[in-house]
mmCIF file of C-alpha atoms in Angstrom:
data_model
loop_
_atom_site.group_PDB
_atom_site.id
_atom_site.type_symbol
_atom_site.label_atom_id
_atom_site.label_comp_id
_atom_site.label_asym_id
_atom_site.label_seq_id
_atom_site.Cartn_x
_atom_site.Cartn_y
_atom_site.Cartn_z
ATOM 1 C CA MET G 1 -50.198 -7.754 22.110
ATOM 2 C CA GLU G 2 -53.820 -6.528 22.613
ATOM 3 C CA GLU G 3 -56.809 -8.696 23.258
ATOM 4 C CA GLY G 4 -59.466 -8.320 20.633
ATOM 5 C CA ASN G 5 -62.367 -7.569 22.932
ATOM 6 C CA GLU G 6 -60.918 -5.686 25.567
ATOM 7 C CA PRO G 7 -61.969 -1.954 25.671
ATOM 8 C CA GLU G 8 -59.124 0.426 25.348
ATOM 9 C CA SER G 9 -58.726 4.107 26.771
ATOM 10 C CA PHE G 10 -57.121 6.646 24.583
ATOM 11 C CA SER G 11 -56.398 10.219 25.511
ATOM 12 C CA LEU G 12 -58.156 13.346 23.481
ATOM 13 C CA VAL G 13 -57.058 14.212 19.954
ATOM 14 C CA GLU G 14 -53.607 15.785 19.699
ATOM 15 C CA VAL G 15 -53.975 18.165 17.337
ATOM 16 C CA GLU G 16 -50.874 20.791 16.536
ATOM 17 C CA GLU G 17 -52.156 24.378 16.079
ATOM 18 C CA LEU G 18 -50.066 26.194 13.460
ATOM 19 C CA SER G 19 -52.036 29.226 13.581
ATOM 20 C CA PRO G 20 -53.990 31.165 16.045
ATOM 21 C CA PRO G 21 -57.651 29.088 16.618
ATOM 22 C CA ALA G 22 -60.611 31.510 15.252
ATOM 23 C CA PRO G 23 -63.168 32.044 17.714
ATOM 24 C CA GLN G 24 -65.696 29.451 18.097
ATOM 25 C CA LEU G 25 -69.171 29.152 19.179
ATOM 26 C CA SER G 26 -70.087 26.355 21.655
ATOM 27 C CA PRO G 27 -70.294 23.071 19.862
ATOM 28 C CA PRO G 28 -73.662 21.172 19.762
ATOM 29 C CA ALA G 29 -74.255 19.019 22.780
ATOM 30 C CA GLU G 30 -74.980 15.933 21.107
ATOM 31 C CA GLU G 31 -74.362 15.680 17.359
ATOM 32 C CA VAL G 32 -70.926 16.539 16.025
ATOM 33 C CA SER G 33 -71.644 15.559 12.630
ATOM 34 C CA THR G 34 -74.212 18.104 11.973
ATOM 35 C CA VAL G 35 -71.940 20.813 11.926
ATOM 36 C CA PRO G 36 -71.544 22.121 8.332
ATOM 37 C CA VAL G 37 -67.963 21.974 6.924
ATOM 38 C CA GLU G 38 -67.865 22.681 2.994
ATOM 39 C CA VAL G 39 -65.931 20.348 1.167
ATOM 40 C CA ASN G 40 -65.468 20.791 -2.545
ATOM 41 C CA GLU G 41 -66.604 17.651 -4.034
ATOM 42 C CA SER G 42 -64.390 18.276 -7.234
ATOM 43 C CA SER G 43 -63.451 16.062 -10.061
ATOM 44 C CA GLU G 44 -60.098 16.325 -8.029
ATOM 45 C CA THR G 45 -61.507 14.369 -5.620
ATOM 46 C CA LEU G 46 -63.174 11.615 -7.551
ATOM 47 C CA SER G 47 -59.517 11.264 -9.428
ATOM 48 C CA VAL G 48 -58.153 10.363 -6.170
ATOM 49 C CA GLU G 49 -61.004 7.798 -5.535
ATOM 50 C CA SER G 50 -60.533 6.378 -9.281
ATOM 51 C CA LEU G 51 -56.732 6.170 -9.108
ATOM 52 C CA VAL G 52 -56.660 4.087 -5.881
ATOM 53 C CA GLU G 53 -59.370 1.826 -7.482
ATOM 54 C CA THR G 54 -57.410 1.313 -10.444
ATOM 55 C CA HIS G 55 -53.966 0.659 -8.949
ATOM 56 C CA ASN G 56 -52.718 2.996 -12.027
ATOM 57 C CA VAL G 57 -49.023 3.932 -10.485
ATOM 58 C CA LYS G 58 -47.852 5.887 -13.883
ATOM 59 C CA ALA G 59 -51.235 7.995 -13.284
ATOM 60 C CA ILE G 60 -50.947 8.029 -9.518
ATOM 61 C CA ASN G 61 -47.304 9.617 -9.877
ATOM 62 C CA GLU G 62 -48.292 12.085 -12.332
ATOM 63 C CA PHE G 63 -51.265 13.102 -10.026
ATOM 64 C CA VAL G 64 -49.327 13.567 -7.239
ATOM 65 C CA GLN G 65 -46.658 15.677 -8.873
ATOM 66 C CA ALA G 66 -49.537 18.132 -10.057
ATOM 67 C CA GLU G 67 -51.189 18.194 -6.563
ATOM 68 C CA LYS G 68 -47.775 19.126 -5.238
ATOM 69 C CA ALA G 69 -46.868 22.051 -7.254
ATOM 70 C CA ALA G 70 -50.240 23.093 -6.177
ATOM 71 C CA ASN G 71 -49.707 22.699 -2.714
ATOM 72 C CA ASP G 72 -46.280 24.099 -2.730
ATOM 73 C CA ALA G 73 -47.883 27.157 -3.952
ATOM 74 C CA GLU G 74 -50.327 27.449 -1.364
ATOM 75 C CA VAL G 75 -47.788 26.752 1.492
ATOM 76 C CA LEU G 76 -45.346 29.194 0.025
ATOM 77 C CA ASP G 77 -47.980 31.912 0.292
ATOM 78 C CA GLU G 78 -48.707 31.172 4.035
ATOM 79 C CA LYS G 79 -45.108 31.474 4.821
ATOM 80 C CA ASN G 80 -45.158 34.781 2.974
ATOM 81 C CA VAL G 81 -47.901 35.934 5.169
ATOM 82 C CA ALA G 82 -46.059 34.592 8.227
ATOM 83 C CA SER G 83 -42.867 36.357 7.226
ATOM 84 C CA ASN G 84 -45.109 39.755 6.886
ATOM 85 C CA ILE G 85 -46.119 39.089 10.729
ATOM 86 C CA MET G 86 -42.812 38.563 11.940
ATOM 87 C CA SER G 87 -41.411 41.835 10.173
ATOM 88 C CA SER G 88 -44.280 43.602 11.740
ATOM 89 C CA SER G 89 -43.185 42.601 15.277
ATOM 90 C CA LEU G 90 -46.534 40.697 16.001
ATOM 91 C CA GLU G 91 -46.707 37.302 17.523
ATOM 92 C CA ALA G 92 -45.069 34.779 15.573
ATOM 93 C CA VAL G 93 -47.110 31.653 13.896
ATOM 94 C CA ALA G 94 -45.663 28.317 15.699
ATOM 95 C CA VAL G 95 -44.155 26.260 12.689
ATOM 96 C CA PRO G 96 -42.477 22.741 13.245
ATOM 97 C CA GLU G 97 -38.968 22.663 13.328
ATOM 98 C CA ASP G 98 -38.937 20.136 10.324
ATOM 99 C CA PHE G 99 -41.459 21.780 8.521
ATOM 100 C CA SER G 100 -39.909 21.752 5.236
ATOM 101 C CA LEU G 101 -41.154 22.705 1.230
ATOM 102 C CA GLU G 102 -39.086 19.938 -0.091
ATOM 103 C CA ALA G 103 -40.749 17.081 -0.966
ATOM 104 C CA THR G 104 -39.436 13.622 -1.094
ATOM 105 C CA ILE G 105 -42.150 12.400 -3.505
ATOM 106 C CA THR G 106 -40.929 9.415 -5.940
ATOM 107 C CA SER G 107 -39.635 10.590 -9.050
ATOM 108 C CA SER G 108 -40.995 9.476 -12.504
ATOM 109 C CA ASN G 109 -37.659 8.146 -13.269
ATOM 110 C CA GLU G 110 -37.838 5.548 -10.399
ATOM 111 C CA THR G 111 -38.858 1.807 -10.975
ATOM 112 C CA PRO G 112 -42.645 1.612 -10.934
ATOM 113 C CA ILE G 113 -44.364 -0.651 -8.418
ATOM 114 C CA GLU G 114 -45.398 -4.101 -9.715
ATOM 115 C CA THR G 115 -49.049 -4.776 -9.132
ATOM 116 C CA PRO G 116 -50.646 -6.987 -11.742
ATOM 117 C CA ALA G 117 -54.217 -6.477 -12.327
ATOM 118 C CA ASN G 118 -55.534 -9.704 -13.319
ATOM 119 C CA LYS G 119 -53.682 -11.413 -10.375
ATOM 120 C CA PRO G 120 -53.195 -11.244 -6.696
ATOM 121 C CA PRO G 121 -49.572 -10.557 -5.713
ATOM 122 C CA THR G 122 -47.483 -13.213 -4.569
ATOM 123 C CA ALA G 123 -46.311 -13.427 -1.105
ATOM 124 C CA PRO G 124 -42.793 -12.753 -0.647
ATOM 125 C CA LYS G 125 -40.692 -15.797 0.473
ATOM 126 C CA ARG G 126 -39.003 -15.429 3.746
ATOM 127 C CA SER G 127 -35.410 -16.000 4.319
ATOM 128 C CA ALA G 128 -34.114 -18.410 6.438
ATOM 129 C CA SER G 129 -32.229 -16.043 7.904
ATOM 130 C CA SER G 130 -35.031 -13.339 8.873
ATOM 131 C CA ASP G 131 -35.271 -14.558 12.680
ATOM 132 C CA SER G 132 -35.932 -11.147 14.059
ATOM 133 C CA THR G 133 -38.665 -10.105 16.636
ATOM 134 C CA LEU G 134 -41.669 -8.590 15.863
ATOM 135 C CA SER G 135 -40.591 -4.861 16.984
ATOM 136 C CA ASN G 136 -37.663 -2.847 15.342
ATOM 137 C CA SER G 137 -35.899 -3.160 18.841
ATOM 138 C CA ASN G 138 -33.019 -4.261 16.133
ATOM 139 C CA ARG G 139 -32.042 -3.194 12.999
ATOM 140 C CA LEU G 140 -33.998 -4.560 10.304
ATOM 141 C CA CYS G 141 -32.877 -5.844 6.772
ATOM 142 C CA THR G 142 -34.477 -6.505 3.644
ATOM 143 C CA GLU G 143 -35.206 -10.063 4.337
ATOM 144 C CA ASP G 144 -36.991 -9.295 7.879
ATOM 145 C CA ILE G 145 -39.336 -7.124 5.887
ATOM 146 C CA ASP G 146 -40.204 -9.792 3.422
ATOM 147 C CA GLY G 147 -40.702 -11.764 6.373
ATOM 148 C CA PHE G 148 -42.962 -9.804 8.145
ATOM 149 C CA LEU G 149 -44.743 -9.456 4.704
ATOM 150 C CA GLU G 150 -45.178 -12.901 4.645
ATOM 151 C CA GLN G 151 -46.800 -13.279 7.690
ATOM 152 C CA LEU G 152 -49.177 -10.756 7.042
ATOM 153 C CA PHE G 153 -50.256 -12.549 3.417
ATOM 154 C CA GLU G 154 -50.505 -15.941 5.678
ATOM 155 C CA ASN G 155 -52.747 -14.271 8.380
ATOM 156 C CA ASP G 156 -50.099 -15.677 10.741
ATOM 157 C CA ALA G 157 -51.363 -15.498 14.414
ATOM 158 C CA ASP G 158 -48.138 -14.679 16.135
ATOM 159 C CA LEU G 159 -48.129 -11.030 14.177
ATOM 160 C CA VAL G 160 -50.712 -8.801 16.038
ATOM 161 C CA ASP G 161 -47.914 -5.769 16.391
ATOM 162 C CA LEU G 162 -45.816 -4.824 13.792
ATOM 163 C CA ASP G 163 -43.580 -1.940 14.412
ATOM 164 C CA LEU G 164 -41.411 -0.739 11.466
ATOM 165 C CA SER G 165 -40.738 2.668 12.867
ATOM 166 C CA GLY G 166 -37.377 4.389 11.388
ATOM 167 C CA CYS G 167 -36.683 1.412 9.106
ATOM 168 C CA GLN G 168 -35.976 3.569 5.695
ATOM 169 C CA LEU G 169 -35.353 0.460 4.084
ATOM 170 C CA LEU G 170 -38.779 -0.313 3.133
ATOM 171 C CA THR G 171 -38.985 0.210 -0.657
ATOM 172 C CA SER G 172 -41.918 1.517 -2.800
ATOM 173 C CA SER G 173 -42.881 -2.256 -4.017
ATOM 174 C CA GLN G 174 -42.651 -3.291 -0.475
ATOM 175 C CA GLY G 175 -44.965 -0.691 0.570
ATOM 176 C CA ALA G 176 -47.576 -1.668 -2.021
ATOM 177 C CA GLN G 177 -47.470 -5.219 -0.553
ATOM 178 C CA LEU G 178 -47.903 -4.092 2.707
ATOM 179 C CA ALA G 179 -51.102 -2.091 1.808
ATOM 180 C CA ASP G 180 -52.296 -5.364 -0.286
ATOM 181 C CA ALA G 181 -51.547 -7.470 2.588
ATOM 182 C CA LEU G 182 -53.404 -5.146 4.997
ATOM 183 C CA SER G 183 -56.502 -5.400 2.724
ATOM 184 C CA ARG G 184 -56.695 -9.096 3.255
ATOM 185 C CA ASN G 185 -55.218 -9.536 7.004
ATOM 186 C CA THR G 186 -57.387 -10.302 9.823
ATOM 187 C CA ILE G 187 -55.141 -10.609 12.573
ATOM 188 C CA LEU G 188 -52.720 -7.543 12.647
ATOM 189 C CA GLN G 189 -53.936 -4.983 15.448
ATOM 190 C CA SER G 190 -51.282 -2.190 15.651
ATOM 191 C CA LEU G 191 -48.924 -1.145 12.497
ATOM 192 C CA ASP G 192 -46.213 1.888 13.172
ATOM 193 C CA LEU G 193 -44.699 3.060 10.070
ATOM 194 C CA SER G 194 -43.637 6.293 11.308
ATOM 195 C CA GLY G 195 -40.204 7.837 9.952
ATOM 196 C CA THR G 196 -40.296 4.895 7.081
ATOM 197 C CA LYS G 197 -40.065 7.523 4.063
ATOM 198 C CA LEU G 198 -43.610 6.847 3.457
ATOM 199 C CA ASN G 199 -44.906 8.628 0.401
ATOM 200 C CA THR G 200 -48.107 9.905 -1.112
ATOM 201 C CA GLN G 201 -48.476 6.846 -3.188
ATOM 202 C CA THR G 202 -47.961 4.124 -0.761
ATOM 203 C CA ALA G 203 -50.251 6.154 1.714
ATOM 204 C CA MET G 204 -53.318 6.135 -1.255
ATOM 205 C CA LEU G 205 -52.876 2.372 -1.411
ATOM 206 C CA ILE G 206 -53.072 2.117 2.281
ATOM 207 C CA GLY G 207 -55.882 4.509 2.530
ATOM 208 C CA LYS G 208 -57.467 1.810 0.151
ATOM 209 C CA ALA G 209 -56.787 -1.065 2.506
ATOM 210 C CA LEU G 210 -58.547 0.869 5.284
ATOM 211 C CA GLN G 211 -61.895 0.594 3.614
ATOM 212 C CA THR G 212 -61.669 -3.222 3.627
ATOM 213 C CA ASN G 213 -59.412 -3.962 6.863
ATOM 214 C CA ASP G 214 -61.601 -4.515 10.095
ATOM 215 C CA THR G 215 -58.964 -5.521 12.776
ATOM 216 C CA LEU G 216 -56.462 -3.021 12.929
ATOM 217 C CA LYS G 217 -57.029 -0.630 15.834
ATOM 218 C CA LYS G 218 -53.436 1.733 15.495
ATOM 219 C CA LEU G 219 -51.997 3.002 12.686
ATOM 220 C CA ASN G 220 -48.930 5.380 13.025
ATOM 221 C CA LEU G 221 -47.891 6.984 9.931
ATOM 222 C CA GLU G 222 -46.141 10.061 11.413
ATOM 223 C CA ARG G 223 -42.800 11.871 10.251
ATOM 224 C CA ASN G 224 -43.159 10.800 6.737
ATOM 225 C CA SER G 225 -43.621 12.553 3.268
ATOM 226 C CA ILE G 226 -47.597 12.054 2.767
ATOM 227 C CA GLY G 227 -49.148 14.876 0.635
ATOM 228 C CA PRO G 228 -52.631 15.915 -0.274
ATOM 229 C CA ALA G 229 -53.753 13.152 -2.413
ATOM 230 C CA GLY G 230 -52.371 10.585 0.196
ATOM 231 C CA PHE G 231 -54.670 12.572 2.992
ATOM 232 C CA LYS G 232 -57.495 12.430 0.788
ATOM 233 C CA ALA G 233 -57.224 8.500 0.212
ATOM 234 C CA ILE G 234 -56.747 7.932 3.791
ATOM 235 C CA ALA G 235 -60.022 10.005 4.491
ATOM 236 C CA LEU G 236 -61.606 7.761 2.232
ATOM 237 C CA GLY G 237 -61.030 4.778 4.133
ATOM 238 C CA LEU G 238 -62.415 6.175 7.356
ATOM 239 C CA MET G 239 -65.218 6.878 5.502
ATOM 240 C CA GLU G 240 -65.760 2.700 5.419
ATOM 241 C CA ASN G 241 -63.409 1.911 8.348
ATOM 242 C CA LYS G 242 -65.360 1.136 11.374
ATOM 243 C CA LYS G 243 -62.339 -0.727 13.692
ATOM 244 C CA LEU G 244 -59.362 1.936 13.768
ATOM 245 C CA ARG G 245 -59.100 3.511 16.868
ATOM 246 C CA GLU G 246 -56.078 5.341 16.829
ATOM 247 C CA LEU G 247 -54.449 7.207 13.896
ATOM 248 C CA LYS G 248 -51.360 9.343 13.970
ATOM 249 C CA LEU G 249 -50.254 11.676 11.031
ATOM 250 C CA LEU G 250 -48.243 14.418 12.817
ATOM 251 C CA ASN G 251 -44.960 16.091 10.770
ATOM 252 C CA GLN G 252 -45.343 15.219 7.767
ATOM 253 C CA THR G 253 -42.530 16.889 5.018
ATOM 254 C CA LEU G 254 -45.446 17.879 2.862
ATOM 255 C CA SER G 255 -48.338 20.421 3.891
ATOM 256 C CA ALA G 256 -51.932 18.472 3.543
ATOM 257 C CA GLY G 257 -53.308 21.689 2.152
ATOM 258 C CA THR G 258 -57.126 23.392 2.734
ATOM 259 C CA ASN G 259 -59.028 21.195 0.261
ATOM 260 C CA ALA G 260 -57.718 18.014 1.899
ATOM 261 C CA GLU G 261 -58.300 19.013 5.203
ATOM 262 C CA GLN G 262 -61.857 19.931 4.576
ATOM 263 C CA PHE G 263 -61.857 16.491 3.329
ATOM 264 C CA LEU G 264 -60.435 14.807 6.170
ATOM 265 C CA ALA G 265 -62.992 16.817 8.387
ATOM 266 C CA LYS G 266 -66.204 15.437 6.339
ATOM 267 C CA ALA G 267 -64.353 12.260 6.892
ATOM 268 C CA MET G 268 -64.105 12.292 10.862
ATOM 269 C CA ALA G 269 -67.900 13.562 11.114
ATOM 270 C CA LYS G 270 -69.006 10.477 9.538
ATOM 271 C CA ASN G 271 -66.266 8.208 11.418
ATOM 272 C CA HIS G 272 -67.443 7.112 15.042
ATOM 273 C CA HIS G 273 -64.704 5.113 16.106
ATOM 274 C CA ILE G 274 -61.307 7.221 16.012
ATOM 275 C CA VAL G 275 -60.930 8.296 19.546
ATOM 276 C CA LYS G 276 -57.234 9.741 19.244
ATOM 277 C CA MET G 277 -55.815 11.318 15.695
ATOM 278 C CA THR G 278 -52.156 13.345 15.640
ATOM 279 C CA ILE G 279 -52.470 15.702 12.598
ATOM 280 C CA ALA G 280 -51.504 19.197 12.132
ATOM 281 C CA ILE G 281 -54.231 21.050 10.672
ATOM 282 C CA ARG G 282 -54.025 24.844 9.791
ATOM 283 C CA ASP G 283 -57.847 25.507 8.433
ATOM 284 C CA PRO G 284 -59.787 26.398 11.717
ATOM 285 C CA SER G 285 -63.091 24.983 10.347
ATOM 286 C CA SER G 286 -61.828 21.724 9.764
ATOM 287 C CA ARG G 287 -59.986 21.527 12.720
ATOM 288 C CA GLY G 288 -62.851 22.244 14.898
ATOM 289 C CA VAL G 289 -65.056 19.325 13.566
ATOM 290 C CA VAL G 290 -62.308 17.039 13.841
ATOM 291 C CA ASP G 291 -61.827 18.225 17.851
ATOM 292 C CA ARG G 292 -65.520 17.736 18.242
ATOM 293 C CA ALA G 293 -65.679 14.306 16.330
ATOM 294 C CA ILE G 294 -62.880 12.982 18.689
ATOM 295 C CA SER G 295 -64.329 14.136 21.490
ATOM 296 C CA ARG G 296 -67.863 12.597 20.600
ATOM 297 C CA ASN G 297 -66.216 9.460 19.660
ATOM 298 C CA ASN G 298 -64.744 9.442 23.319
ATOM 299 C CA GLU G 299 -67.762 10.135 24.928
ATOM 300 C CA VAL G 300 -70.085 7.356 22.996
ATOM 301 C CA GLN G 301 -66.631 4.836 24.145
ATOM 302 C CA ARG G 302 -66.681 6.141 27.749
ATOM 303 C CA ARG G 303 -70.863 5.223 28.152
ATOM 304 C CA SER G 304 -70.430 1.769 26.428
ATOM 305 C CA ILE G 305 -67.503 1.342 29.010
ATOM 306 C CA ILE G 306 -70.243 2.269 31.980
ATOM 307 C CA LEU G 307 -72.653 0.244 30.439
ATOM 308 C CA VAL G 308 -70.452 -3.093 30.362
#
């Protein structure tokens, strides 16, 4: 449990470099956000924002499938280049062991998420047998997850740190409810959803929730299946969020893609609050902007602690 007013100390960004970094000029001494990063403000980006706003699940699924196909082609081209480099006996580009082109995005045959447009979702009823702790130290069941969701909806003062890491019972419907509760909750400070098979659709809803949430400080989404549209929605959330300090996005089964990486870099240039981020960025320019933004934010926090 964290004290809301107690300053925190974080390490610098942990970025996995999947390609040799390009030579970089010395960054500006003070303002990082002035570093130019060309981001394609295309209709595709606008579509991500509009889909998140409308919660149109069918449209989200179709958009994700189309973007996945384009992203797979981009990643396949990168792997072919890496293969040619290997065959030429040159130094190989480091790729995570768990890197895979296999997508685990929800298929169009899966039962759609039910989120009525005209009324807020009803908080799930907590089972009488749901007496588990607030962490994932013991195996969780569906009733436990429903209980945590109820606590989030009710702003339970005891639920400050929620750890669901490794819990693969989280359904798409529960993921949608979790995102909706997160947008309303004013108590939760740390949320760990690593290794929960969280997909792009749920990530888009969480990105939307970040735009309004003003209490969450730590969010762990590592080891999931978040694609480009999910990264863009999270970036949109970072442009508005002023409370989140730590964001973990490493080891996704899908690649973010250059366009999403540039969009995330633009968001980080504007965000002055994230002090730690774990993510694999292939685009050298975007990686440089994110690195410098994190360094800037840590310096600002260090100075504020000294002043206090």
